[in-house]
Amino acid sequence: MLPSYDPTSLRLTSRFLAAGLSLLTVLGPTLQAQVVLKAQPVVEVEDSKAKKAKITAPEKQDLSASWATQKEARAMTLSVPAPRGQIVDRHGIPFAQNRAANYLALVMPYMEGASDSQVTAFARSTIDKVNKALGKTWSLSDDKVLMHYKHRRWLPLVFSVEEGLNVEITPDMEEKLKPLLGSSLVLQAAYLRHYPQGTTACHIIGYTGKTRPLPTGPIVDGDPVFEEMEGREGIETAFDSDLKGQAGIVNVLFSPDGKRLSEDVRRTPSPGRNVVLSIDYNFQKYAENALKRHTTGGAMVIMDVTNGDILAMASNPGFDLNEFVPGIRQKRYDELTKDPHLPLYPRSFRGEYPPASTFKIVTALGALDSGKVDAKTQFDCPNAMEIGDRVFKNWNKEGEGSMNVVSAIKRSCNTWFYRAALESGADYITNMALRLGFGERTGIPLKAEGEGFVPTNSYLLQHRGHKMLPGDLANIAIGQGMVLATPLQVCQCMAGLGDGTRIPQPRLVLQIQDMTDRVVMAYEPKDRRRIDLNPEQRQTVISGMVAVVNGGGGTGHAAAIKQAEIAGKTGTAQWRIAKDQNLAWFTGFLPAGKPMFAFAVVYEGEPGEDISGGKKAAPIVNEVFTNIFEKAPADDPMLLAMKEVPKATLVDEASGGGGGGEKAARTQTVRPAQAAAPPPRKGIGGFFSRLFGRQ
């Protein structure tokens, strides 16, 4: 329903290289430090336990020197890590970018005849001046200094390190260091990941970490100039091979005494490819903000019914991705992992919850499909029902009389659904659940997606030696007991019901682009499976869902918005019984007459909190979609398409066999149509040019 990504709107092109990023720019002090040394006089360093040692600065030499003129010269082939590709939303709004950073590094000149103590004294003297200027306590162990001097003195040694993490030199710090910067003290350039949206979509985007520590032994061909990064979570790891790019290669020639004679850039670093998500930044932000305001733990998923695009997949609480750049400090990581609200946990696609009364939609469809129940079938809705040797209760302590499926959905009557499931048999209910995508991963490209669980007769025969017992089926009928689902699975089910003929494959990534704007991989919309719901049965269920929000006595009135008619279903589940914690759900789609957006919200109650889907989850849906519609521009294709959606025609529930006389909306069985594509939106062109201050 939202426009698909337009490749012309994201101009992350070869202007990056044309803007002047060469290996010499990246290496900066790494290669140029040796040039600075050429202009320096001979200096002396004195150690209390050793005689003075001469530090000989290399004399200026012809950079055309080669193996022919310097037979004992040493050549190195170094790798320059490439900047990672960007991760952006469907309109080009960046979630993950790169920026240049500087670290402070020591350059070890060649010290003829120097003892170990003289070498370490030189390093300490240089670092002490820095610490005095900045008020720091940075240091390098003697072993590290000596190892570096022996094997890698040609390359800078970063020492602005705290808790094992490189510390970036800020502009203010750099200003204080200006008198000290020179031959032995340089700023070492590197790329850092940057997450401009902070916490937004943090569980989707993920973060990076060091591929490996920098080598410390003798230099070998291919050693990196600075630390390489790799994806550790989310899209960053799922598409790491696309994002990481191709490292550059430079050959550098040094004389035996450490003079740089020449360098030859053999290959410039090629930035990684850009990953374009289906996520809409605004949808995601509205969902996250609503969850923050209303929950201490919860999730919301919004999907495009027509093509399966995941427009928002929010989990609360979250965390700031920038805390993981260049790495996260152990104390902070411990705080995050020990937080009882689990901010690192992606509830929206990994959390497995009892779906509660949202599952009654599945039970209703299964019962209707069985033929044992139809739109006019009447069952009583008492406050409790005895099944076997157990009593199963309704949420309402008062009996509600006889009702049909539309009224049962509207009032969410437990006892009606117990009876409908028992009449139909377990296979019809569980088969419908599997048909609608429960009990299996959706296939999004994020690791450890929750699978959920749907117990079947075959499973119970294999693992318990018997088919499903009546009590088990009663629990499953109302989304309790053994059945589990992720918010993404519940939303996927609603997308399937909204369409009626197929479940769209949930799509999180639209395409991959290279640096020339060429689409190297496009993930086209596709059907996950055909479901071909009976149109009349589907219509009956949707009528009940419209009544939930719009009918008298419906349990989801708090979700209603003025811009569109919502078909929905509330749910309240026992969850962590020992802690007296329950769940609240609200799920559905809109507009009811021509579904465009499917959604699912789960609210995690606090211990002892009195909650329900109508009181806790439904208001979140109201807030999110109100923001979506009110803050969209007047010419937005979404709003224009909404104007074409007919209002549902109200019908008497009794006409479908229901009792109670409540009015419910009967929706039209209309297959959603794609909205016209809008004009291309302004992207984030010239990112790399702006990053390096060039046009």
Short mmCIF file of N, CA and C in Angstrom, two decimals, residues 264-335:
data_model
loop_
_atom_site.label_atom_id
_atom_site.label_comp_id
_atom_site.label_asym_id
_atom_site.label_seq_id
_atom_site.Cartn_x
_atom_site.Cartn_y
_atom_site.Cartn_z
N ASP A 264 52.31 2.58 -3.32
CA ASP A 264 51.59 2.34 -4.57
C ASP A 264 50.20 1.84 -4.22
N VAL A 265 49.20 2.66 -4.48
CA VAL A 265 47.81 2.28 -4.22
C VAL A 265 47.38 1.31 -5.30
N ARG A 266 47.23 0.06 -4.93
CA ARG A 266 46.86 -0.96 -5.90
C ARG A 266 45.35 -1.08 -6.08
N ARG A 267 44.62 -0.80 -5.02
CA ARG A 267 43.16 -0.87 -5.12
C ARG A 267 42.55 0.02 -4.05
N THR A 268 41.67 0.91 -4.46
CA THR A 268 41.00 1.76 -3.48
C THR A 268 39.91 0.95 -2.77
N PRO A 269 39.62 1.29 -1.52
CA PRO A 269 38.55 0.56 -0.82
C PRO A 269 37.21 0.82 -1.48
N SER A 270 36.46 -0.21 -1.69
CA SER A 270 35.14 -0.10 -2.32
C SER A 270 34.07 -0.23 -1.25
N PRO A 271 33.31 0.83 -1.00
CA PRO A 271 32.28 0.78 0.06
C PRO A 271 31.30 -0.36 -0.16
N GLY A 272 30.74 -0.83 0.94
CA GLY A 272 29.78 -1.92 0.88
C GLY A 272 28.49 -1.51 0.21
N ARG A 273 27.67 -2.49 -0.05
CA ARG A 273 26.38 -2.23 -0.68
C ARG A 273 25.39 -1.70 0.35
N ASN A 274 24.37 -1.06 -0.15
CA ASN A 274 23.35 -0.45 0.70
C ASN A 274 22.11 -1.34 0.78
N VAL A 275 21.62 -1.52 1.98
CA VAL A 275 20.45 -2.37 2.23
C VAL A 275 19.23 -1.48 2.45
N VAL A 276 18.23 -1.65 1.61
CA VAL A 276 17.01 -0.85 1.69
C VAL A 276 15.91 -1.69 2.35
N LEU A 277 15.44 -1.25 3.49
CA LEU A 277 14.44 -1.99 4.25
C LEU A 277 13.02 -1.65 3.81
N SER A 278 12.10 -2.51 4.17
CA SER A 278 10.67 -2.23 3.95
C SER A 278 10.12 -1.31 5.02
N ILE A 279 10.85 -1.14 6.11
CA ILE A 279 10.40 -0.34 7.24
C ILE A 279 10.15 1.11 6.81
N ASP A 280 9.06 1.67 7.29
CA ASP A 280 8.80 3.09 7.13
C ASP A 280 9.20 3.77 8.45
N TYR A 281 10.15 4.69 8.36
CA TYR A 281 10.68 5.32 9.57
C TYR A 281 9.57 5.90 10.44
N ASN A 282 8.62 6.60 9.82
CA ASN A 282 7.56 7.23 10.61
C ASN A 282 6.68 6.19 11.30
N PHE A 283 6.28 5.16 10.58
CA PHE A 283 5.48 4.09 11.20
C PHE A 283 6.24 3.51 12.40
N GLN A 284 7.51 3.23 12.18
CA GLN A 284 8.33 2.63 13.24
C GLN A 284 8.42 3.56 14.45
N LYS A 285 8.64 4.84 14.18
CA LYS A 285 8.78 5.79 15.28
C LYS A 285 7.47 5.97 16.04
N TYR A 286 6.36 6.03 15.33
CA TYR A 286 5.07 6.16 16.01
C TYR A 286 4.81 4.94 16.90
N ALA A 287 5.12 3.76 16.39
CA ALA A 287 4.90 2.53 17.17
C ALA A 287 5.79 2.52 18.41
N GLU A 288 7.05 2.86 18.24
CA GLU A 288 7.96 2.84 19.38
C GLU A 288 7.57 3.88 20.42
N ASN A 289 7.20 5.07 19.96
CA ASN A 289 6.80 6.11 20.91
C ASN A 289 5.56 5.70 21.71
N ALA A 290 4.60 5.08 21.04
CA ALA A 290 3.38 4.65 21.74
C ALA A 290 3.70 3.55 22.75
N LEU A 291 4.55 2.63 22.38
CA LEU A 291 4.94 1.57 23.31
C LEU A 291 5.67 2.14 24.51
N LYS A 292 6.52 3.13 24.29
CA LYS A 292 7.24 3.75 25.42
C LYS A 292 6.28 4.44 26.37
N ARG A 293 5.27 5.08 25.81
CA ARG A 293 4.32 5.81 26.65
C ARG A 293 3.40 4.89 27.43
N HIS A 294 3.05 3.76 26.85
CA HIS A 294 1.99 2.93 27.43
C HIS A 294 2.48 1.64 28.08
N THR A 295 3.71 1.21 27.80
CA THR A 295 4.16 -0.09 28.31
C THR A 295 5.54 -0.02 28.93
N THR A 296 5.83 -0.98 29.77
CA THR A 296 7.21 -1.21 30.20
C THR A 296 7.81 -2.38 29.42
N GLY A 297 6.96 -3.12 28.74
CA GLY A 297 7.40 -4.21 27.88
C GLY A 297 6.30 -4.53 26.89
N GLY A 298 6.63 -4.54 25.60
CA GLY A 298 5.61 -4.84 24.60
C GLY A 298 6.17 -4.76 23.20
N ALA A 299 5.30 -4.97 22.23
CA ALA A 299 5.73 -4.97 20.83
C ALA A 299 4.56 -4.60 19.94
N MET A 300 4.90 -4.09 18.74
CA MET A 300 3.88 -3.81 17.74
C MET A 300 4.46 -4.09 16.36
N VAL A 301 3.67 -4.74 15.50
CA VAL A 301 4.05 -5.02 14.12
C VAL A 301 2.96 -4.49 13.20
N ILE A 302 3.37 -3.83 12.13
CA ILE A 302 2.43 -3.37 11.10
C ILE A 302 2.92 -3.91 9.76
N MET A 303 2.01 -4.53 9.01
CA MET A 303 2.34 -5.07 7.69
C MET A 303 1.42 -4.51 6.62
N ASP A 304 1.94 -4.41 5.41
CA ASP A 304 1.14 -4.07 4.25
C ASP A 304 0.45 -5.35 3.78
N VAL A 305 -0.86 -5.37 3.81
CA VAL A 305 -1.61 -6.57 3.44
C VAL A 305 -1.37 -6.97 1.99
N THR A 306 -1.16 -5.98 1.13
CA THR A 306 -1.09 -6.27 -0.30
C THR A 306 0.21 -6.93 -0.73
N ASN A 307 1.31 -6.65 -0.04
CA ASN A 307 2.60 -7.20 -0.50
C ASN A 307 3.46 -7.78 0.60
N GLY A 308 2.99 -7.75 1.84
CA GLY A 308 3.75 -8.35 2.93
C GLY A 308 4.83 -7.48 3.51
N ASP A 309 4.97 -6.24 3.04
CA ASP A 309 6.02 -5.37 3.58
C ASP A 309 5.81 -5.12 5.07
N ILE A 310 6.86 -5.33 5.83
CA ILE A 310 6.84 -5.01 7.26
C ILE A 310 7.16 -3.53 7.39
N LEU A 311 6.17 -2.74 7.78
CA LEU A 311 6.32 -1.29 7.85
C LEU A 311 6.79 -0.82 9.21
N ALA A 312 6.52 -1.60 10.23
CA ALA A 312 7.01 -1.32 11.58
C ALA A 312 7.13 -2.65 12.31
N MET A 313 8.17 -2.78 13.10
CA MET A 313 8.36 -3.98 13.90
C MET A 313 9.09 -3.53 15.17
N ALA A 314 8.31 -3.03 16.10
CA ALA A 314 8.85 -2.32 17.26
C ALA A 314 8.79 -3.19 18.51
N SER A 315 9.83 -3.07 19.32
CA SER A 315 9.90 -3.74 20.61
C SER A 315 10.29 -2.72 21.67
N ASN A 316 9.67 -2.82 22.83
CA ASN A 316 9.97 -1.92 23.94
C ASN A 316 10.21 -2.73 25.21
N PRO A 317 11.28 -2.37 25.96
CA PRO A 317 12.21 -1.27 25.73
C PRO A 317 13.27 -1.61 24.68
N GLY A 318 13.99 -0.57 24.27
CA GLY A 318 15.08 -0.76 23.32
C GLY A 318 16.38 -0.24 23.91
N PHE A 319 17.33 0.08 23.05
CA PHE A 319 18.64 0.56 23.49
C PHE A 319 19.23 1.42 22.38
N ASP A 320 20.21 2.23 22.72
CA ASP A 320 20.86 3.10 21.75
C ASP A 320 21.97 2.33 21.05
N LEU A 321 21.83 2.15 19.75
CA LEU A 321 22.83 1.40 18.99
C LEU A 321 24.21 2.05 19.07
N ASN A 322 24.27 3.34 19.25
CA ASN A 322 25.57 4.02 19.30
C ASN A 322 26.39 3.64 20.52
N GLU A 323 25.74 3.03 21.51
CA GLU A 323 26.49 2.56 22.68
C GLU A 323 27.42 1.40 22.31
N PHE A 324 27.17 0.78 21.16
CA PHE A 324 28.00 -0.34 20.72
C PHE A 324 29.11 0.11 19.76
N VAL A 325 29.31 1.42 19.63
CA VAL A 325 30.32 1.96 18.71
C VAL A 325 31.43 2.63 19.52
N PRO A 326 32.71 2.26 19.32
CA PRO A 326 33.19 1.13 18.52
C PRO A 326 32.98 -0.21 19.22
N GLY A 327 32.62 -0.13 20.47
CA GLY A 327 32.30 -1.32 21.25
C GLY A 327 31.64 -0.84 22.53
N ILE A 328 30.97 -1.74 23.21
CA ILE A 328 30.25 -1.34 24.42
C ILE A 328 31.08 -1.69 25.65
N ARG A 329 31.09 -0.83 26.61
CA ARG A 329 31.84 -1.08 27.84
C ARG A 329 31.15 -2.17 28.65
N GLN A 330 31.95 -2.97 29.31
CA GLN A 330 31.42 -4.14 29.99
C GLN A 330 30.38 -3.77 31.04
N LYS A 331 30.60 -2.70 31.78
CA LYS A 331 29.65 -2.30 32.81
C LYS A 331 28.29 -2.00 32.21
N ARG A 332 28.30 -1.26 31.08
CA ARG A 332 27.03 -0.92 30.44
C ARG A 332 26.36 -2.15 29.85
N TYR A 333 27.16 -3.05 29.27
CA TYR A 333 26.59 -4.28 28.71
C TYR A 333 25.95 -5.12 29.81
N ASP A 334 26.60 -5.19 30.96
CA ASP A 334 26.03 -5.94 32.09
C ASP A 334 24.71 -5.32 32.54
N GLU A 335 24.64 -3.98 32.53
CA GLU A 335 23.40 -3.32 32.90
C GLU A 335 22.26 -3.70 31.95
#
